[in-house]
Structure formats: structure tokens, C-alpha cells
PDB file of C-alpha atoms in Angstrom:
ATOM      1  CA  MET A   1      45.492 379.418 331.285  1.00  0.00           C
ATOM      2  CA  ASN A   2      47.373 375.508 330.745  1.00  0.00           C
ATOM      3  CA  SER A   3      48.325 375.366 334.439  1.00  0.00           C
ATOM      4  CA  TRP A   4      45.187 376.808 335.707  1.00  0.00           C
ATOM      5  CA  LEU A   5      43.055 373.838 334.064  1.00  0.00           C
ATOM      6  CA  TYR A   6      45.422 370.980 333.509  1.00  0.00           C
ATOM      7  CA  ALA A   7      48.685 371.208 336.054  1.00  0.00           C
ATOM      8  CA  LYS A   8      48.165 368.239 338.689  1.00  0.00           C
ATOM      9  CA  ASP A   9      46.041 370.526 340.562  1.00  0.00           C
ATOM     10  CA  GLY A  10      44.637 372.497 338.023  1.00  0.00           C
ATOM     11  CA  TYR A  11      40.984 373.165 337.933  1.00  0.00           C
ATOM     12  CA  TYR A  12      40.116 369.964 335.509  1.00  0.00           C
ATOM     13  CA  ALA A  13      42.452 367.796 337.095  1.00  0.00           C
ATOM     14  CA  THR A  14      39.734 366.547 339.884  1.00  0.00           C
ATOM     15  CA  TYR A  15      36.175 366.113 339.615  1.00  0.00           C
ATOM     16  CA  LYS A  16      33.707 369.509 339.506  1.00  0.00           C
ATOM     17  CA  GLN A  17      30.404 369.047 339.910  1.00  0.00           C
ATOM     18  CA  ILE A  18      28.046 370.338 337.343  1.00  0.00           C
ATOM     19  CA  GLY A  19      24.650 372.123 337.577  1.00  0.00           C
ATOM     20  CA  LYS A  20      22.932 373.813 340.288  1.00  0.00           C
ATOM     21  CA  GLU A  21      26.069 372.335 342.645  1.00  0.00           C
ATOM     22  CA  GLY A  22      28.637 373.517 340.365  1.00  0.00           C
ATOM     23  CA  ASP A  23      30.344 376.663 338.894  1.00  0.00           C
ATOM     24  CA  PHE A  24      28.420 376.463 335.736  1.00  0.00           C
ATOM     25  CA  PHE A  25      25.608 374.678 333.688  1.00  0.00           C
ATOM     26  CA  THR A  26      25.612 372.664 329.980  1.00  0.00           C
ATOM     27  CA  SER A  27      24.248 371.418 327.667  1.00  0.00           C
ATOM     28  CA  VAL A  28      24.987 367.937 328.936  1.00  0.00           C
ATOM     29  CA  SER A  29      23.495 368.689 332.684  1.00  0.00           C
ATOM     30  CA  THR A  30      20.539 370.553 331.166  1.00  0.00           C
ATOM     31  CA  SER A  31      18.681 367.667 329.298  1.00  0.00           C
ATOM     32  CA  SER A  32      19.847 363.918 328.397  1.00  0.00           C
ATOM     33  CA  PHE A  33      18.317 364.915 325.243  1.00  0.00           C
ATOM     34  CA  PHE A  34      21.143 366.177 324.129  1.00  0.00           C
ATOM     35  CA  GLY A  35      23.027 362.920 323.915  1.00  0.00           C
ATOM     36  CA  GLY A  36      19.808 361.296 322.725  1.00  0.00           C
ATOM     37  CA  ALA A  37      19.609 363.588 319.158  1.00  0.00           C
ATOM     38  CA  ILE A  38      23.285 362.886 319.065  1.00  0.00           C
ATOM     39  CA  ALA A  39      22.527 358.992 319.175  1.00  0.00           C
ATOM     40  CA  ASN A  40      19.322 359.391 317.057  1.00  0.00           C
ATOM     41  CA  LYS A  41      22.126 360.932 314.076  1.00  0.00           C
ATOM     42  CA  ILE A  42      24.516 357.945 315.105  1.00  0.00           C
ATOM     43  CA  LEU A  43      21.722 355.518 314.066  1.00  0.00           C
ATOM     44  CA  CYS A  44      20.699 357.395 310.908  1.00  0.00           C
ATOM     45  CA  LEU A  45      23.680 356.912 310.089  1.00  0.00           C
ATOM     46  CA  ILE A  46      24.361 353.014 310.565  1.00  0.00           C
ATOM     47  CA  LYS A  47      20.490 352.726 308.759  1.00  0.00           C
ATOM     48  CA  GLN A  48      22.022 355.135 305.802  1.00  0.00           C
ATOM     49  CA  GLU A  49      24.898 352.643 305.742  1.00  0.00           C
ATOM     50  CA  LYS A  50      27.867 356.156 305.819  1.00  0.00           C
ATOM     51  CA  LEU A  51      28.490 354.244 309.446  1.00  0.00           C
ATOM     52  CA  SER A  52      29.460 350.882 309.882  1.00  0.00           C
ATOM     53  CA  LYS A  53      27.646 348.609 312.843  1.00  0.00           C
ATOM     54  CA  ASP A  54      30.969 348.074 314.368  1.00  0.00           C
ATOM     55  CA  ALA A  55      32.268 351.802 313.933  1.00  0.00           C
ATOM     56  CA  THR A  56      33.727 353.357 317.675  1.00  0.00           C
ATOM     57  CA  ILE A  57      31.676 356.238 318.676  1.00  0.00           C
ATOM     58  CA  VAL A  58      34.010 358.460 321.133  1.00  0.00           C
ATOM     59  CA  GLU A  59      34.234 361.192 323.536  1.00  0.00           C
ATOM     60  CA  ILE A  60      36.772 363.529 324.079  1.00  0.00           C
ATOM     61  CA  GLY A  61      36.829 364.888 327.157  1.00  0.00           C
ATOM     62  CA  ALA A  62      33.886 363.184 329.041  1.00  0.00           C
ATOM     63  CA  HIS A  63      33.923 364.630 332.626  1.00  0.00           C
ATOM     64  CA  HIS A  64      31.781 362.219 334.376  1.00  0.00           C
ATOM     65  CA  GLY A  65      30.912 360.571 331.496  1.00  0.00           C
ATOM     66  CA  TYR A  66      27.096 361.896 331.156  1.00  0.00           C
ATOM     67  CA  LEU A  67      26.788 362.245 327.615  1.00  0.00           C
ATOM     68  CA  LEU A  68      28.222 359.060 326.402  1.00  0.00           C
ATOM     69  CA  ALA A  69      25.842 357.283 328.776  1.00  0.00           C
ATOM     70  CA  ASP A  70      22.937 359.049 327.330  1.00  0.00           C
ATOM     71  CA  ILE A  71      24.075 358.543 323.719  1.00  0.00           C
ATOM     72  CA  ILE A  72      24.287 354.327 324.598  1.00  0.00           C
ATOM     73  CA  GLN A  73      21.177 354.628 326.817  1.00  0.00           C
ATOM     74  CA  PHE A  74      19.202 355.866 323.525  1.00  0.00           C
ATOM     75  CA  ILE A  75      20.684 353.576 320.976  1.00  0.00           C
ATOM     76  CA  TYR A  76      19.901 350.424 323.104  1.00  0.00           C
ATOM     77  CA  THR A  77      16.240 352.128 323.143  1.00  0.00           C
ATOM     78  CA  PHE A  78      15.669 352.278 319.350  1.00  0.00           C
ATOM     79  CA  ASP A  79      18.475 349.247 318.480  1.00  0.00           C
ATOM     80  CA  ALA A  80      19.477 347.279 321.558  1.00  0.00           C
ATOM     81  CA  GLN A  81      21.578 344.625 319.432  1.00  0.00           C
ATOM     82  CA  LEU A  82      24.304 347.984 317.775  1.00  0.00           C
ATOM     83  CA  LEU A  83      25.701 347.827 321.902  1.00  0.00           C
ATOM     84  CA  LYS A  84      26.982 344.244 320.653  1.00  0.00           C
ATOM     85  CA  SER A  85      28.639 345.570 318.077  1.00  0.00           C
ATOM     86  CA  LEU A  86      29.414 349.077 318.434  1.00  0.00           C
ATOM     87  CA  ASN A  87      32.591 349.964 319.825  1.00  0.00           C
ATOM     88  CA  PHE A  88      32.984 352.763 322.920  1.00  0.00           C
ATOM     89  CA  VAL A  89      35.614 354.940 323.459  1.00  0.00           C
ATOM     90  CA  ILE A  90      36.568 358.063 325.871  1.00  0.00           C
ATOM     91  CA  ILE A  91      39.710 359.929 325.834  1.00  0.00           C
ATOM     92  CA  GLU A  92      40.493 361.537 328.928  1.00  0.00           C
ATOM     93  CA  ARG A  93      44.043 362.388 330.708  1.00  0.00           C
ATOM     94  CA  PHE A  94      43.280 362.438 333.767  1.00  0.00           C
ATOM     95  CA  GLU A  95      43.604 359.132 336.007  1.00  0.00           C
ATOM     96  CA  ASN A  96      41.017 360.278 338.588  1.00  0.00           C
ATOM     97  CA  LEU A  97      38.336 361.203 336.256  1.00  0.00           C
ATOM     98  CA  LYS A  98      38.473 357.760 334.192  1.00  0.00           C
ATOM     99  CA  LYS A  99      38.072 356.457 337.645  1.00  0.00           C
ATOM    100  CA  ILE A 100      34.999 358.364 337.868  1.00  0.00           C
ATOM    101  CA  GLN A 101      33.866 357.739 334.368  1.00  0.00           C
ATOM    102  CA  LYS A 102      34.157 354.023 333.930  1.00  0.00           C
ATOM    103  CA  LYS A 103      32.017 353.229 337.628  1.00  0.00           C
ATOM    104  CA  TYR A 104      29.648 355.815 335.985  1.00  0.00           C
ATOM    105  CA  LEU A 105      29.411 353.726 333.190  1.00  0.00           C
ATOM    106  CA  TYR A 106      29.600 349.967 334.745  1.00  0.00           C
ATOM    107  CA  ASP A 107      26.322 351.039 337.124  1.00  0.00           C
ATOM    108  CA  CYS A 108      24.546 351.755 333.763  1.00  0.00           C
ATOM    109  CA  PHE A 109      25.091 349.281 331.313  1.00  0.00           C
ATOM    110  CA  GLY A 110      27.548 347.077 333.375  1.00  0.00           C
ATOM    111  CA  ASP A 111      29.054 344.338 330.688  1.00  0.00           C
ATOM    112  CA  GLU A 112      27.170 345.081 328.124  1.00  0.00           C
ATOM    113  CA  ILE A 113      29.266 348.367 326.101  1.00  0.00           C
ATOM    114  CA  ASN A 114      32.527 347.350 324.691  1.00  0.00           C
ATOM    115  CA  LEU A 115      34.734 350.590 326.106  1.00  0.00           C
ATOM    116  CA  THR A 116      38.033 351.478 325.722  1.00  0.00           C
ATOM    117  CA  PHE A 117      40.111 354.354 327.544  1.00  0.00           C
ATOM    118  CA  TYR A 118      43.130 356.510 325.858  1.00  0.00           C
ATOM    119  CA  ASP A 119      44.926 359.373 327.215  1.00  0.00           C
ATOM    120  CA  ASP A 120      45.379 361.283 324.434  1.00  0.00           C
ATOM    121  CA  ILE A 121      43.763 361.435 320.333  1.00  0.00           C
ATOM    122  CA  LYS A 122      47.693 360.249 319.440  1.00  0.00           C
ATOM    123  CA  SER A 123      47.735 357.105 320.934  1.00  0.00           C
ATOM    124  CA  PHE A 124      44.256 355.986 319.371  1.00  0.00           C
ATOM    125  CA  LYS A 125      43.563 355.447 316.035  1.00  0.00           C
ATOM    126  CA  THR A 126      40.716 353.157 313.929  1.00  0.00           C
ATOM    127  CA  LYS A 127      39.355 352.918 310.802  1.00  0.00           C
ATOM    128  CA  GLU A 128      36.184 354.396 311.385  1.00  0.00           C
ATOM    129  CA  ALA A 129      34.150 356.565 313.952  1.00  0.00           C
ATOM    130  CA  PHE A 130      31.866 359.138 315.174  1.00  0.00           C
ATOM    131  CA  VAL A 131      33.708 361.619 317.762  1.00  0.00           C
ATOM    132  CA  VAL A 132      31.762 363.850 320.029  1.00  0.00           C
ATOM    133  CA  ALA A 133      33.686 366.977 321.650  1.00  0.00           C
ATOM    134  CA  ASN A 134      31.405 368.957 323.784  1.00  0.00           C
ATOM    135  CA  GLU A 135      33.064 372.149 325.113  1.00  0.00           C
ATOM    136  CA  ILE A 136      36.317 370.929 324.201  1.00  0.00           C
ATOM    137  CA  PHE A 137      38.141 374.085 321.909  1.00  0.00           C
ATOM    138  CA  ASP A 138      37.601 376.893 324.541  1.00  0.00           C
ATOM    139  CA  ALA A 139      39.201 374.939 327.015  1.00  0.00           C
ATOM    140  CA  PHE A 140      42.628 374.540 324.837  1.00  0.00           C
ATOM    141  CA  ALA A 141      44.805 377.720 327.056  1.00  0.00           C
ATOM    142  CA  CYS A 142      44.310 380.430 324.684  1.00  0.00           C
ATOM    143  CA  GLU A 143      47.408 383.452 324.402  1.00  0.00           C
ATOM    144  CA  LEU A 144      45.578 387.500 324.561  1.00  0.00           C
ATOM    145  CA  VAL A 145      46.371 389.990 321.893  1.00  0.00           C
ATOM    146  CA  TYR A 146      45.728 393.238 321.092  1.00  0.00           C
ATOM    147  CA  THR A 147      46.867 395.567 318.462  1.00  0.00           C
ATOM    148  CA  LYS A 148      48.052 399.167 319.321  1.00  0.00           C
ATOM    149  CA  ASN A 149      49.691 401.884 317.010  1.00  0.00           C
ATOM    150  CA  ASP A 150      49.998 398.464 313.958  1.00  0.00           C
ATOM    151  CA  ASN A 151      51.639 396.543 316.819  1.00  0.00           C
ATOM    152  CA  LEU A 152      50.722 393.716 318.136  1.00  0.00           C
ATOM    153  CA  TYR A 153      50.970 393.224 321.928  1.00  0.00           C
ATOM    154  CA  GLN A 154      50.723 389.446 323.949  1.00  0.00           C
ATOM    155  CA  ALA A 155      49.524 389.358 327.419  1.00  0.00           C
ATOM    156  CA  PHE A 156      51.687 387.787 330.247  1.00  0.00           C
ATOM    157  CA  THR A 157      50.923 387.666 333.956  1.00  0.00           C
ATOM    158  CA  GLN A 158      53.202 388.786 336.977  1.00  0.00           C
ATOM    159  CA  ASN A 159      52.504 389.168 340.707  1.00  0.00           C
ATOM    160  CA  ASN A 160      48.701 387.977 339.984  1.00  0.00           C
ATOM    161  CA  LYS A 161      48.528 390.560 337.251  1.00  0.00           C
ATOM    162  CA  ILE A 162      47.753 390.595 333.731  1.00  0.00           C
ATOM    163  CA  HIS A 163      50.257 392.789 331.686  1.00  0.00           C
ATOM    164  CA  PHE A 164      50.983 393.060 328.286  1.00  0.00           C
ATOM    165  CA  GLU A 165      54.566 392.987 326.507  1.00  0.00           C
ATOM    166  CA  PRO A 166      55.323 393.110 322.124  1.00  0.00           C
ATOM    167  CA  CYS A 167      54.188 390.121 320.423  1.00  0.00           C
ATOM    168  CA  LYS A 168      57.223 388.164 319.660  1.00  0.00           C
ATOM    169  CA  ASP A 169      55.298 384.929 318.468  1.00  0.00           C
ATOM    170  CA  GLU A 170      55.638 385.431 314.399  1.00  0.00           C
ATOM    171  CA  ASN A 171      53.596 382.492 314.131  1.00  0.00           C
ATOM    172  CA  LEU A 172      51.035 384.477 316.466  1.00  0.00           C
ATOM    173  CA  ILE A 173      51.658 387.765 314.518  1.00  0.00           C
ATOM    174  CA  LYS A 174      50.808 386.168 311.271  1.00  0.00           C
ATOM    175  CA  HIS A 175      47.792 384.053 312.482  1.00  0.00           C
ATOM    176  CA  CYS A 176      46.300 387.726 313.440  1.00  0.00           C
ATOM    177  CA  LYS A 177      46.748 389.407 310.262  1.00  0.00           C
ATOM    178  CA  LYS A 178      45.404 386.504 308.199  1.00  0.00           C
ATOM    179  CA  TYR A 179      41.961 386.677 310.213  1.00  0.00           C
ATOM    180  CA  ASN A 180      42.348 390.399 311.066  1.00  0.00           C
ATOM    181  CA  ILE A 181      42.344 389.710 314.698  1.00  0.00           C
ATOM    182  CA  LYS A 182      43.199 392.939 316.436  1.00  0.00           C
ATOM    183  CA  LYS A 183      42.009 392.117 320.040  1.00  0.00           C
ATOM    184  CA  GLY A 184      41.127 389.122 321.676  1.00  0.00           C
ATOM    185  CA  GLU A 185      42.193 385.145 321.845  1.00  0.00           C
ATOM    186  CA  VAL A 186      43.809 383.471 319.649  1.00  0.00           C
ATOM    187  CA  CYS A 187      45.164 378.997 320.436  1.00  0.00           C
ATOM    188  CA  LEU A 188      47.292 378.017 317.730  1.00  0.00           C
ATOM    189  CA  GLU A 189      47.030 374.873 319.503  1.00  0.00           C
ATOM    190  CA  TYR A 190      43.941 373.672 317.440  1.00  0.00           C
ATOM    191  CA  LYS A 191      45.821 372.409 314.065  1.00  0.00           C
ATOM    192  CA  THR A 192      48.269 369.574 316.203  1.00  0.00           C
ATOM    193  CA  PHE A 193      44.742 368.055 317.605  1.00  0.00           C
ATOM    194  CA  ILE A 194      42.783 368.137 314.332  1.00  0.00           C
ATOM    195  CA  ASP A 195      45.860 366.690 311.967  1.00  0.00           C
ATOM    196  CA  THR A 196      46.776 364.600 314.429  1.00  0.00           C
ATOM    197  CA  LEU A 197      42.434 363.597 314.433  1.00  0.00           C
ATOM    198  CA  LEU A 198      42.537 363.664 310.236  1.00  0.00           C
ATOM    199  CA  LYS A 199      45.581 361.820 310.506  1.00  0.00           C
ATOM    200  CA  ASN A 200      44.618 358.616 312.922  1.00  0.00           C
ATOM    201  CA  ILE A 201      40.957 357.825 311.782  1.00  0.00           C
ATOM    202  CA  HIS A 202      40.792 356.712 307.928  1.00  0.00           C
ATOM    203  CA  LYS A 203      36.458 357.532 308.218  1.00  0.00           C
ATOM    204  CA  LEU A 204      35.315 360.128 310.530  1.00  0.00           C
ATOM    205  CA  PHE A 205      32.205 362.318 311.764  1.00  0.00           C
ATOM    206  CA  PHE A 206      33.268 364.770 313.966  1.00  0.00           C
ATOM    207  CA  LEU A 207      30.708 366.938 315.681  1.00  0.00           C
ATOM    208  CA  THR A 208      31.280 369.994 318.539  1.00  0.00           C
ATOM    209  CA  PHE A 209      29.851 372.416 320.421  1.00  0.00           C
ATOM    210  CA  ASP A 210      31.044 375.506 322.050  1.00  0.00           C
ATOM    211  CA  TYR A 211      31.096 379.010 322.932  1.00  0.00           C
ATOM    212  CA  GLY A 212      32.160 380.962 319.895  1.00  0.00           C
ATOM    213  CA  ASP A 213      30.877 382.032 316.352  1.00  0.00           C
ATOM    214  CA  LYS A 214      32.047 381.947 312.817  1.00  0.00           C
ATOM    215  CA  TYR A 215      34.192 385.071 313.152  1.00  0.00           C
ATOM    216  CA  PRO A 216      36.438 386.786 315.527  1.00  0.00           C
ATOM    217  CA  ARG A 217      34.939 389.422 318.010  1.00  0.00           C
ATOM    218  CA  ASN A 218      37.715 391.712 317.871  1.00  0.00           C
ATOM    219  CA  ASP A 219      37.235 392.088 321.453  1.00  0.00           C
ATOM    220  CA  PHE A 220      38.271 390.252 324.729  1.00  0.00           C
ATOM    221  CA  SER A 221      35.810 386.845 325.392  1.00  0.00           C
ATOM    222  CA  CYS A 222      38.146 385.962 328.069  1.00  0.00           C
ATOM    223  CA  ARG A 223      35.809 385.120 331.414  1.00  0.00           C
ATOM    224  CA  VAL A 224      35.894 383.033 335.018  1.00  0.00           C
ATOM    225  CA  TYR A 225      33.267 381.002 336.031  1.00  0.00           C
ATOM    226  CA  LYS A 226      32.989 380.570 339.526  1.00  0.00           C
ATOM    227  CA  ASN A 227      29.503 379.698 341.694  1.00  0.00           C
ATOM    228  CA  HIS A 228      27.590 380.426 338.524  1.00  0.00           C
ATOM    229  CA  LYS A 229      29.046 383.737 338.527  1.00  0.00           C
ATOM    230  CA  VAL A 230      30.539 385.158 335.330  1.00  0.00           C
ATOM    231  CA  HIS A 231      33.552 387.436 335.589  1.00  0.00           C
ATOM    232  CA  ALA A 232      35.385 389.440 332.774  1.00  0.00           C
ATOM    233  CA  ILE A 233      39.070 388.654 333.147  1.00  0.00           C
ATOM    234  CA  PHE A 234      39.814 392.145 332.696  1.00  0.00           C
ATOM    235  CA  GLU A 235      36.831 392.888 335.084  1.00  0.00           C
ATOM    236  CA  ASP A 236      38.000 395.722 338.031  1.00  0.00           C
ATOM    237  CA  ASN A 237      39.142 394.588 340.976  1.00  0.00           C
ATOM    238  CA  LEU A 238      39.276 390.829 340.076  1.00  0.00           C
ATOM    239  CA  ASP A 239      41.101 388.906 342.379  1.00  0.00           C
ATOM    240  CA  LEU A 240      43.351 386.462 340.074  1.00  0.00           C
ATOM    241  CA  ASN A 241      45.333 384.320 342.372  1.00  0.00           C
ATOM    242  CA  SER A 242      42.016 383.350 344.655  1.00  0.00           C
ATOM    243  CA  LEU A 243      40.353 382.265 340.994  1.00  0.00           C
ATOM    244  CA  TYR A 244      43.854 379.921 340.076  1.00  0.00           C
ATOM    245  CA  LYS A 245      43.046 376.596 339.744  1.00  0.00           C
ATOM    246  CA  ASN A 246      39.568 377.317 341.937  1.00  0.00           C
ATOM    247  CA  SER A 247      37.351 378.197 338.464  1.00  0.00           C
ATOM    248  CA  ASP A 248      36.599 377.724 335.005  1.00  0.00           C
ATOM    249  CA  ILE A 249      38.469 379.596 332.488  1.00  0.00           C
ATOM    250  CA  THR A 250      37.232 379.919 328.752  1.00  0.00           C
ATOM    251  CA  TYR A 251      36.569 381.937 325.867  1.00  0.00           C
ATOM    252  CA  ASP A 252      34.655 382.223 322.810  1.00  0.00           C
ATOM    253  CA  VAL A 253      35.762 379.790 319.653  1.00  0.00           C
ATOM    254  CA  HIS A 254      36.690 381.296 316.272  1.00  0.00           C
ATOM    255  CA  PHE A 255      34.380 378.889 314.241  1.00  0.00           C
ATOM    256  CA  ASN A 256      36.419 379.981 310.894  1.00  0.00           C
ATOM    257  CA  TYR A 257      40.073 378.811 311.705  1.00  0.00           C
ATOM    258  CA  LEU A 258      38.392 375.599 313.176  1.00  0.00           C
ATOM    259  CA  SER A 259      36.933 375.132 309.730  1.00  0.00           C
ATOM    260  CA  GLU A 260      39.806 376.026 307.869  1.00  0.00           C
ATOM    261  CA  LEU A 261      41.754 373.353 309.636  1.00  0.00           C
ATOM    262  CA  PHE A 262      39.328 370.992 308.476  1.00  0.00           C
ATOM    263  CA  SER A 263      39.361 372.074 304.721  1.00  0.00           C
ATOM    264  CA  SER A 264      40.366 368.718 303.603  1.00  0.00           C
ATOM    265  CA  CYS A 265      37.316 366.764 304.503  1.00  0.00           C
ATOM    266  CA  LYS A 266      34.632 366.355 302.181  1.00  0.00           C
ATOM    267  CA  SER A 267      31.776 367.883 304.695  1.00  0.00           C
ATOM    268  CA  ILE A 268      32.703 370.909 306.952  1.00  0.00           C
ATOM    269  CA  ASP A 269      29.078 372.587 308.422  1.00  0.00           C
ATOM    270  CA  PHE A 270      28.694 375.134 310.997  1.00  0.00           C
ATOM    271  CA  ASN A 271      25.286 375.550 312.407  1.00  0.00           C
ATOM    272  CA  THR A 272      23.823 377.355 315.902  1.00  0.00           C
ATOM    273  CA  GLN A 273      23.154 374.442 318.194  1.00  0.00           C
ATOM    274  CA  ALA A 274      19.994 375.031 318.078  1.00  0.00           C
ATOM    275  CA  ASN A 275      19.427 374.416 314.451  1.00  0.00           C
ATOM    276  CA  ARG A 276      22.110 371.181 314.993  1.00  0.00           C
ATOM    277  CA  LEU A 277      19.528 369.207 317.664  1.00  0.00           C
ATOM    278  CA  ILE A 278      16.741 370.169 315.082  1.00  0.00           C
ATOM    279  CA  GLU A 279      18.505 368.780 312.255  1.00  0.00           C
ATOM    280  CA  PHE A 280      19.333 365.850 314.657  1.00  0.00           C
ATOM    281  CA  GLU A 281      15.802 365.682 315.240  1.00  0.00           C
ATOM    282  CA  ILE A 282      15.622 366.531 319.273  1.00  0.00           C
ATOM    283  CA  THR A 283      11.647 367.286 318.870  1.00  0.00           C
ATOM    284  CA  LYS A 284      10.870 363.774 316.977  1.00  0.00           C
ATOM    285  CA  LEU A 285      12.261 361.987 319.913  1.00  0.00           C
ATOM    286  CA  LEU A 286      10.246 364.291 322.389  1.00  0.00           C
ATOM    287  CA  SER A 287       6.921 363.373 320.451  1.00  0.00           C
ATOM    288  CA  ILE A 288       7.733 359.373 321.068  1.00  0.00           C
ATOM    289  CA  LEU A 289       8.344 360.309 324.320  1.00  0.00           C
ATOM    290  CA  LYS A 290       5.453 361.678 324.994  1.00  0.00           C
ATOM    291  CA  LYS A 291       3.330 358.309 323.959  1.00  0.00           C
ATOM    292  CA  HIS A 292       5.391 356.937 327.166  1.00  0.00           C
ATOM    293  CA  VAL A 293       5.198 359.154 329.779  1.00  0.00           C
ATOM    294  CA  SER A 294       2.778 361.173 331.677  1.00  0.00           C
ATOM    295  CA  TYR A 295       1.959 364.462 330.452  1.00  0.00           C
ATOM    296  CA  GLU A 296       3.639 366.096 333.083  1.00  0.00           C
ATOM    297  CA  THR A 297       7.088 364.261 332.633  1.00  0.00           C
ATOM    298  CA  TYR A 298       6.677 365.229 329.063  1.00  0.00           C
ATOM    299  CA  LEU A 299       6.651 368.560 329.748  1.00  0.00           C
ATOM    300  CA  LYS A 300       9.015 368.723 332.533  1.00  0.00           C
ATOM    301  CA  GLU A 301      11.396 367.546 329.495  1.00  0.00           C
ATOM    302  CA  THR A 302      10.209 369.851 327.093  1.00  0.00           C
ATOM    303  CA  GLN A 303      11.235 372.726 328.594  1.00  0.00           C
ATOM    304  CA  LYS A 304      14.673 371.282 329.563  1.00  0.00           C
ATOM    305  CA  VAL A 305      15.412 371.055 325.783  1.00  0.00           C
ATOM    306  CA  LYS A 306      13.740 374.475 325.214  1.00  0.00           C
ATOM    307  CA  ILE A 307      16.819 375.580 327.478  1.00  0.00           C
ATOM    308  CA  LEU A 308      19.118 373.463 324.904  1.00  0.00           C
ATOM    309  CA  LEU A 309      17.527 375.454 321.798  1.00  0.00           C
ATOM    310  CA  GLU A 310      16.423 379.033 323.312  1.00  0.00           C
ATOM    311  CA  PRO A 311      17.725 381.499 320.165  1.00  0.00           C
ATOM    312  CA  THR A 312      18.796 384.380 323.334  1.00  0.00           C
ATOM    313  CA  GLY A 313      20.547 381.082 325.338  1.00  0.00           C
ATOM    314  CA  MET A 314      22.221 378.209 324.793  1.00  0.00           C
ATOM    315  CA  GLY A 315      20.110 377.850 321.037  1.00  0.00           C
ATOM    316  CA  ASP A 316      21.913 380.708 319.756  1.00  0.00           C
ATOM    317  CA  ARG A 317      25.255 381.410 321.630  1.00  0.00           C
ATOM    318  CA  PHE A 318      26.363 377.869 321.462  1.00  0.00           C
ATOM    319  CA  LYS A 319      27.400 376.750 318.214  1.00  0.00           C
ATOM    320  CA  SER A 320      28.366 373.699 316.272  1.00  0.00           C
ATOM    321  CA  LEU A 321      30.686 372.120 313.646  1.00  0.00           C
ATOM    322  CA  PHE A 322      29.420 368.620 312.170  1.00  0.00           C
ATOM    323  CA  ILE A 323      32.841 367.026 310.208  1.00  0.00           C
ATOM    324  CA  TYR A 324      32.781 364.258 307.611  1.00  0.00           C
ATOM    325  CA  LYS A 325      35.948 362.907 306.001  1.00  0.00           C
TER     326      LYS A 325
END
């Protein structure tokens, strides 16, 4: 999976269109008010003096740069002076994506923002930051496991086929016993990432959205997205060879495990995407918009926001963690 996504010729190594022309939709591609709601929360924290006016706003894995641009645009709309004092950071490992992000954000804001790029969270250190990571954890490479006769088996690939062998990884075995995982996906790399984040940022607000739930499904959720079609990883006659590095591969995130990795923090809040965006006053932003645009434009934006909040769609399917350290 790591090679599929992150090798030099991997899926994420080159720019991929998101939305109608791509393989999948995200909340960012659905409505700019997703970023607007996050910006509103940042502004509220600054007004409450919980976040400084010279804090750093960070996005990890920014793709084209749309989300950070939406956040910056809404901050500018409500308090333009803050753009002079806030710092903005993108953490991006791929140079070609950095070029796209730099150009897009420069086209949007010119020299009006303080923007810095880092290759890795390990190289970024600061006293105070608000960090956004949208659909990051479901892009960490995972292991596929299942239990048979009380023995844990782990997936491997050979000749473009997935097969299972008895698991010899003691850390994987311990993890599955601890969380009572009998079948599904496990990623132990979250810990290194989160430990680094907590070590490098003294005062931290961390916000993430992802597919998943509190508890493991105890079933395989691993799936492939290609041209807006979803294929379960064990779908009959699935041609893994043709999909390899040419499609997105993902799985549901185990949020209780994530929460535990943040256990040293002052506040750990788990919620659905819908409740999080409502908490961040996305509906208030729509009511403000209504006063300044045509009714037709308002309705269009309202329909987009509804997609973000729908209980049977993105609103409940995506979950969120909001951390304060």
C-alpha cells in the first residue's frame, strides 16, 4: 500500500484531479464553506485569546491548496488584518505538488500571506499552531489482518494476488488483542506521527476529518477508488495489477486508537463531520452569505453545504477529532 500511494510513480506522487473529473470527491471539493467553518473556529479561538494573532495555521497534505486557500479567504473576509500577523504552513513531501500549491496560493493572495513549506512534520517546530489534516489517516499504509482458530493472519501480495500468512509481528498481535480486532485494517504508524506532532508543537489545536468510526468494524473496509467507482479490495476478479498506483486505496480509520494516542492532551473531542461543522457555525456563515448574494447563489451554496452535513452521506460517514494540547 505504501508503494501504491507514495513510490516515485505512486498514486499521490503526481497531481490528481479531485471532484467530477477525478476518482473521488472530498469535503473540500464539495464546498468552500468546509474551509470557511474551520476559519470561523480559528477566528473564535483568536477572539477568545486561546490562539495568538501570530500563531501558525498548518495544513498537512494540502493536495492543490484549496482548503488552506478557503481558510485564508474566510479569515481575510472577516478580519483582513490577521493576514499580516498569522503564519501559514503546508507540509508536503512531493516537490511537484509543492509547486502546484505555491502557484495556486500565490495566484490567490500574492505576497499578502506568510507561507512556508516543509517536507515532513519532523522538520516543523513551533510554539503555537492550529493544524488541519483532512483525510490524512486513511492514507497511511495499513496491514490487513484476520483471525482463524485464535491465530492472527496478516496479508501479503504475490503475483498481484493477496494471500494471508500467520502473523509474526508481535506489535501487530498485541494491538489486535488490545482492541479486540479479529478482522480488518491496522496502522501502527499513527503513533510515530502523533508523537512527533505533540513533541514539536508546544501549544496545539489539531483538527482532522476522516472515514471511520470509534470502534473497529471487525470486517475489511479496504477499498479502491477509480473514476468514482468503489471496489472492495477482495472483490471477485478485481484486477489489482491495473489498479496498482493508478487509483486511490483507502480504509476506515479506528478513531478510539487515534484518541488514545492523544491521551496526554487537555481536550480530545470526537464527533461526526456534521456535528463538527455545525459546532464551527457553518450555518451562521450561510446566513451571512444570504445577505450579500442573490437568492439563487445562496441556494446553490446551501445545497453544497447540505452534502457536507447529510446524515446518510458525508455528514455521518466522516468523523472528526479536535484536539487541544
